[in-house]
mmCIF file of C-alpha atoms and ligand atoms in Angstrom:
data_model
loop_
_atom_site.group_PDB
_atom_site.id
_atom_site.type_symbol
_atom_site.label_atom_id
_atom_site.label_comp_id
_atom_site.label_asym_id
_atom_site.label_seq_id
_atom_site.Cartn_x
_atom_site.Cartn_y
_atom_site.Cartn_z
ATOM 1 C CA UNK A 1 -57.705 -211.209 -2.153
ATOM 2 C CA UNK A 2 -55.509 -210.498 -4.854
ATOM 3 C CA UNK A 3 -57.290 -210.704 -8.147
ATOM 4 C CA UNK A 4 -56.235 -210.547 -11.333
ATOM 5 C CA UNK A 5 -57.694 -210.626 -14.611
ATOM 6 C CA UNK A 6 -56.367 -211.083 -18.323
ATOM 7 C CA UNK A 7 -57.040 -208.562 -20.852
ATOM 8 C CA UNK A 8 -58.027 -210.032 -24.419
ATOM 9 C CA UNK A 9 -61.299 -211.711 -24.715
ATOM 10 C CA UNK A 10 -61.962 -211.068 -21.137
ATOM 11 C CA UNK A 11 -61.907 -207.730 -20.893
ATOM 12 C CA UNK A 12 -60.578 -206.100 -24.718
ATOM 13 C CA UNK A 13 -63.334 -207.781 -26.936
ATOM 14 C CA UNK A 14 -61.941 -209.621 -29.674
ATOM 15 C CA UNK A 15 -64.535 -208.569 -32.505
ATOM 16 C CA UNK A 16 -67.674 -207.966 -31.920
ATOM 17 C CA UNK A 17 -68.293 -210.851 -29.494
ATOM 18 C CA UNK A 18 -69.212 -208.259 -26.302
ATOM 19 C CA UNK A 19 -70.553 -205.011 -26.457
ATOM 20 C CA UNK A 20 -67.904 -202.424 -25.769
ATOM 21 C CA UNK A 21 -67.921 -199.053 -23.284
ATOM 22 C CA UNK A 22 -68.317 -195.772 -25.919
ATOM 23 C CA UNK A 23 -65.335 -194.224 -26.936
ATOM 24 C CA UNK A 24 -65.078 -190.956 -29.036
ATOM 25 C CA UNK A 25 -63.207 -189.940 -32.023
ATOM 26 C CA UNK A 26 -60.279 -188.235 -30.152
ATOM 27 C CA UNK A 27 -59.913 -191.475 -27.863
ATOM 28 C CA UNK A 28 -59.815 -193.661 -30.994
ATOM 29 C CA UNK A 29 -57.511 -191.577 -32.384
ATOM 30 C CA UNK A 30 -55.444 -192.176 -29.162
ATOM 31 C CA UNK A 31 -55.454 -195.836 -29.545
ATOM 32 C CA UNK A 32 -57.423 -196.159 -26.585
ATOM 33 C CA UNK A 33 -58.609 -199.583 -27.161
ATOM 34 C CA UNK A 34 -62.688 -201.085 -26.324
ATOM 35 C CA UNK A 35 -62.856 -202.468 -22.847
ATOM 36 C CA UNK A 36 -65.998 -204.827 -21.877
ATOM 37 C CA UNK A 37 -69.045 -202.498 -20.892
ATOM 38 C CA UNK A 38 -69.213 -203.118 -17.085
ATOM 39 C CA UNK A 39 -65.684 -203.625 -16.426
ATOM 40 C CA UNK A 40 -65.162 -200.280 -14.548
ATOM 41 C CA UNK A 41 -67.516 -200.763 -12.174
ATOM 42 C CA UNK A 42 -67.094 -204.571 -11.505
ATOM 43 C CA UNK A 43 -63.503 -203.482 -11.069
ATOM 44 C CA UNK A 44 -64.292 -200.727 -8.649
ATOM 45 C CA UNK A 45 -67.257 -202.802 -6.178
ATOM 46 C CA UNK A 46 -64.488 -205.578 -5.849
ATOM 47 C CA UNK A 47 -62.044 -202.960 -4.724
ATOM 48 C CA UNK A 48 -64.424 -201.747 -2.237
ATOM 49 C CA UNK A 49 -65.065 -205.051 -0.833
ATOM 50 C CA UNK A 50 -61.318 -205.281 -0.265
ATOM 51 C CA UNK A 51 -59.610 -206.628 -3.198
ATOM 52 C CA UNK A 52 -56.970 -205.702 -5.126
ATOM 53 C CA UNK A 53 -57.189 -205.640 -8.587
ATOM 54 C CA UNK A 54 -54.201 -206.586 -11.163
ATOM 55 C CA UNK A 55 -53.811 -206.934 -14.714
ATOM 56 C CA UNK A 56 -52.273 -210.142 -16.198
ATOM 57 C CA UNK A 57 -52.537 -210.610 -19.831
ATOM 58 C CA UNK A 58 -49.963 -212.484 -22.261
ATOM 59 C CA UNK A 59 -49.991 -209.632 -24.454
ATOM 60 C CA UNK A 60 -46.926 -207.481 -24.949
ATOM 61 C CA UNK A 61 -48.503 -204.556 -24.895
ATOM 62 C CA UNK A 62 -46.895 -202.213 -22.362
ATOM 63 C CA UNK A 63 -47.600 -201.367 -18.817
ATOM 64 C CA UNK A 64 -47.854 -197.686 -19.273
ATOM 65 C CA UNK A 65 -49.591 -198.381 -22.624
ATOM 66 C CA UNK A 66 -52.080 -200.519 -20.433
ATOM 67 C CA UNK A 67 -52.649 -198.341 -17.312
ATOM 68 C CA UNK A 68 -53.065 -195.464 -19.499
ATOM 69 C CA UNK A 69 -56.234 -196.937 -21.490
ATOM 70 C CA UNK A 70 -57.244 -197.645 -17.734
ATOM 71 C CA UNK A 71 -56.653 -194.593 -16.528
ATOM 72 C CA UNK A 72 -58.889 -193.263 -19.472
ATOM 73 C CA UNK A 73 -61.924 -195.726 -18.166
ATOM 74 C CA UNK A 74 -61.425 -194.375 -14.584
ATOM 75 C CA UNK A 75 -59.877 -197.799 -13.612
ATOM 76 C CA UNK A 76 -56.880 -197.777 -11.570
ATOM 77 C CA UNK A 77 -55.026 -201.314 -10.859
ATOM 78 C CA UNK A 78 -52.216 -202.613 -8.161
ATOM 79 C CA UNK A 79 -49.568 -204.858 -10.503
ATOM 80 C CA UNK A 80 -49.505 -204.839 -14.420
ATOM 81 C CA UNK A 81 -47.763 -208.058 -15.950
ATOM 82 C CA UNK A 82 -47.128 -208.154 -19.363
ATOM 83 C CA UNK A 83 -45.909 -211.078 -21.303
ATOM 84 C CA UNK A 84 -42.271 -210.113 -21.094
ATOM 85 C CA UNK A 85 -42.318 -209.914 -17.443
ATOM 86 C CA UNK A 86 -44.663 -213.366 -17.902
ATOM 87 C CA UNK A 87 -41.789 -215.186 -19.608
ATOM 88 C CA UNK A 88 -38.961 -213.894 -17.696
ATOM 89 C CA UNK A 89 -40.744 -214.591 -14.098
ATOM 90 C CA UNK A 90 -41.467 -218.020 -15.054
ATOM 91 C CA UNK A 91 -38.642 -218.775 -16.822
ATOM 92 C CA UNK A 92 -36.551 -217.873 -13.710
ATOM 93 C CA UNK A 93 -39.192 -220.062 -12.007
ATOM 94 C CA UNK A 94 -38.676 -223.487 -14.183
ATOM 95 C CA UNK A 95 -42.878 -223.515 -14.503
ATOM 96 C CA UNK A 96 -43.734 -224.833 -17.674
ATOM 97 C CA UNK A 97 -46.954 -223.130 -17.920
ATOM 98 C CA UNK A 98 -48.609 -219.996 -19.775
ATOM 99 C CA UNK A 99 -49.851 -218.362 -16.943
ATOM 100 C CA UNK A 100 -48.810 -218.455 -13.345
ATOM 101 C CA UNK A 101 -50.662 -216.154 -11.389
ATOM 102 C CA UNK A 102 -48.764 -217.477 -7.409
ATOM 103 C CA UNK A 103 -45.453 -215.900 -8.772
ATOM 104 C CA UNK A 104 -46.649 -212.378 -8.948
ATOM 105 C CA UNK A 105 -48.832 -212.746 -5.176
ATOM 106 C CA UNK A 106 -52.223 -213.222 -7.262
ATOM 107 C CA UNK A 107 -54.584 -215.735 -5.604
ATOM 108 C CA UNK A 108 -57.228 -215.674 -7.996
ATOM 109 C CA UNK A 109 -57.283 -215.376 -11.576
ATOM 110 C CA UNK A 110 -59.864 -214.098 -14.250
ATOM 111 C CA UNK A 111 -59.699 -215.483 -17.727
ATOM 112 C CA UNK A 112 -61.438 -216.384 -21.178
ATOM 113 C CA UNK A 113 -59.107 -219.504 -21.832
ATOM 114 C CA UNK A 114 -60.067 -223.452 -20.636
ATOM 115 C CA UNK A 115 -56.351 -224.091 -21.378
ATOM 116 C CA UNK A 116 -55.815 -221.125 -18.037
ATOM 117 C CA UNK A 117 -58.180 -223.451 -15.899
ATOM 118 C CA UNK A 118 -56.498 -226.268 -16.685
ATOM 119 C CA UNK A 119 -53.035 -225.105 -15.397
ATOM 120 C CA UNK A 120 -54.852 -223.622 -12.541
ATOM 121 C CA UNK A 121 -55.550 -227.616 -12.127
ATOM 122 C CA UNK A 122 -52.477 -229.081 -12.417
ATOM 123 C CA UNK A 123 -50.088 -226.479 -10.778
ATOM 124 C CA UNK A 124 -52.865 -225.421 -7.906
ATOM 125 C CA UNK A 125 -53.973 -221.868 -8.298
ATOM 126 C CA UNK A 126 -57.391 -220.477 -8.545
ATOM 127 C CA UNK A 127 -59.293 -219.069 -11.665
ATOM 128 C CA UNK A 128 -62.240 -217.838 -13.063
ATOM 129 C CA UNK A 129 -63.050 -218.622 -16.668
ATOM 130 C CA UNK A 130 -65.711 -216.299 -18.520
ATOM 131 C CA UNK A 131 -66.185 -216.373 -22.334
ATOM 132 C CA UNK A 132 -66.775 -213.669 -24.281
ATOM 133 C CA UNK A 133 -69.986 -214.218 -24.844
ATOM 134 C CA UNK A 134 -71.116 -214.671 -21.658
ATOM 135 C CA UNK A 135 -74.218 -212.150 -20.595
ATOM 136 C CA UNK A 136 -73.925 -212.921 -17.060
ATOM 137 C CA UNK A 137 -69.873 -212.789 -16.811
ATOM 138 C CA UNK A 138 -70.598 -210.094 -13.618
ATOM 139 C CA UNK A 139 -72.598 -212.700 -11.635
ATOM 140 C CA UNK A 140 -70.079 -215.495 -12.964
ATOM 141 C CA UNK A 141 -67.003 -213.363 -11.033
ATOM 142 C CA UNK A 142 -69.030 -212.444 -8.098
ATOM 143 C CA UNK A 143 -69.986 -216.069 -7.233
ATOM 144 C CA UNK A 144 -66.810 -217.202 -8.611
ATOM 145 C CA UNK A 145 -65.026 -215.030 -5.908
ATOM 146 C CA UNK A 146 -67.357 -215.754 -2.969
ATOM 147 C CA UNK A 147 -66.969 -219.140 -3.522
ATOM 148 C CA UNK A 148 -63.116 -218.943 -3.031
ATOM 149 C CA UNK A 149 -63.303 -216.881 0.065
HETATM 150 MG MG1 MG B 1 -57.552 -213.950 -23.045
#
């Protein structure tokens, strides 16, 4: 499948509401932001199951910005949308939504927000919702996924 999961609150903690993968001085200095301790290696077992993994956030932070920070985690990623792609693609599209993970070939999609699910609902796509402070948000994704197989 083609999976794809949000950034902010799902995988870049907001505060302090997950614990965070280390990062050192230099990387700070970088701008290298936090990612979700975990996330590399949930990443990398869905890839070897077959997946492919995509980033979909409604941030406008940029792609190269975005695939550089996870490059630095040792994540690598098919698609990157950003929220200017976001609005143009649906836009063009006449959906009236936030997210719409069918116009970029994404069957499945991993978020923090109830509001995400609740499109998912109405316009018929598939998602995944973890909160940020959910321990188990690993097992959550795993079922989640073998459930939509
Ligand atoms: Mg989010």
């Amino acid at each position: 499948m083609n999976i794809s999961f949000d950034l902010d609150s799902t995988l870049i903690p907001p505060g302090n509401e997950f614990e965070a993968e280390k990062r050192n001085f230099f990387i700070k200095f970088l701008g290298v932001e936090p990612i979700r301790i975990g996330t590399a290696k949930v990443i990398s077992d869905l890839q070897k199951q077959g997946h492919t993994i995509h980033i979909y956030t409604t941030s406008f932070r940029s792609q190269i910005k975005i695939r550089l920070m996870l490059f630095y985690y040792g994540i690598k990623v098919g698609k990157i949308i950003n929220q200017s792609q976001n609005q143009r693609t649906l836009k063009n599209r006449n959906i009236n939504a936030s997210k719409y993970p069918p116009a970029f070939g994404f069957d499945l999609h991993i978020d923090d927000l109830k509001g995400v699910k609740m499109e998912g609902e109405r316009l018929n796509f598939k998602t995944i919702i973890i909160k940020p402070n959910d321990k188990n948000w690993i097992e959550i994704i795993q079922k989640g996924i073998t459930f939509e197989q």
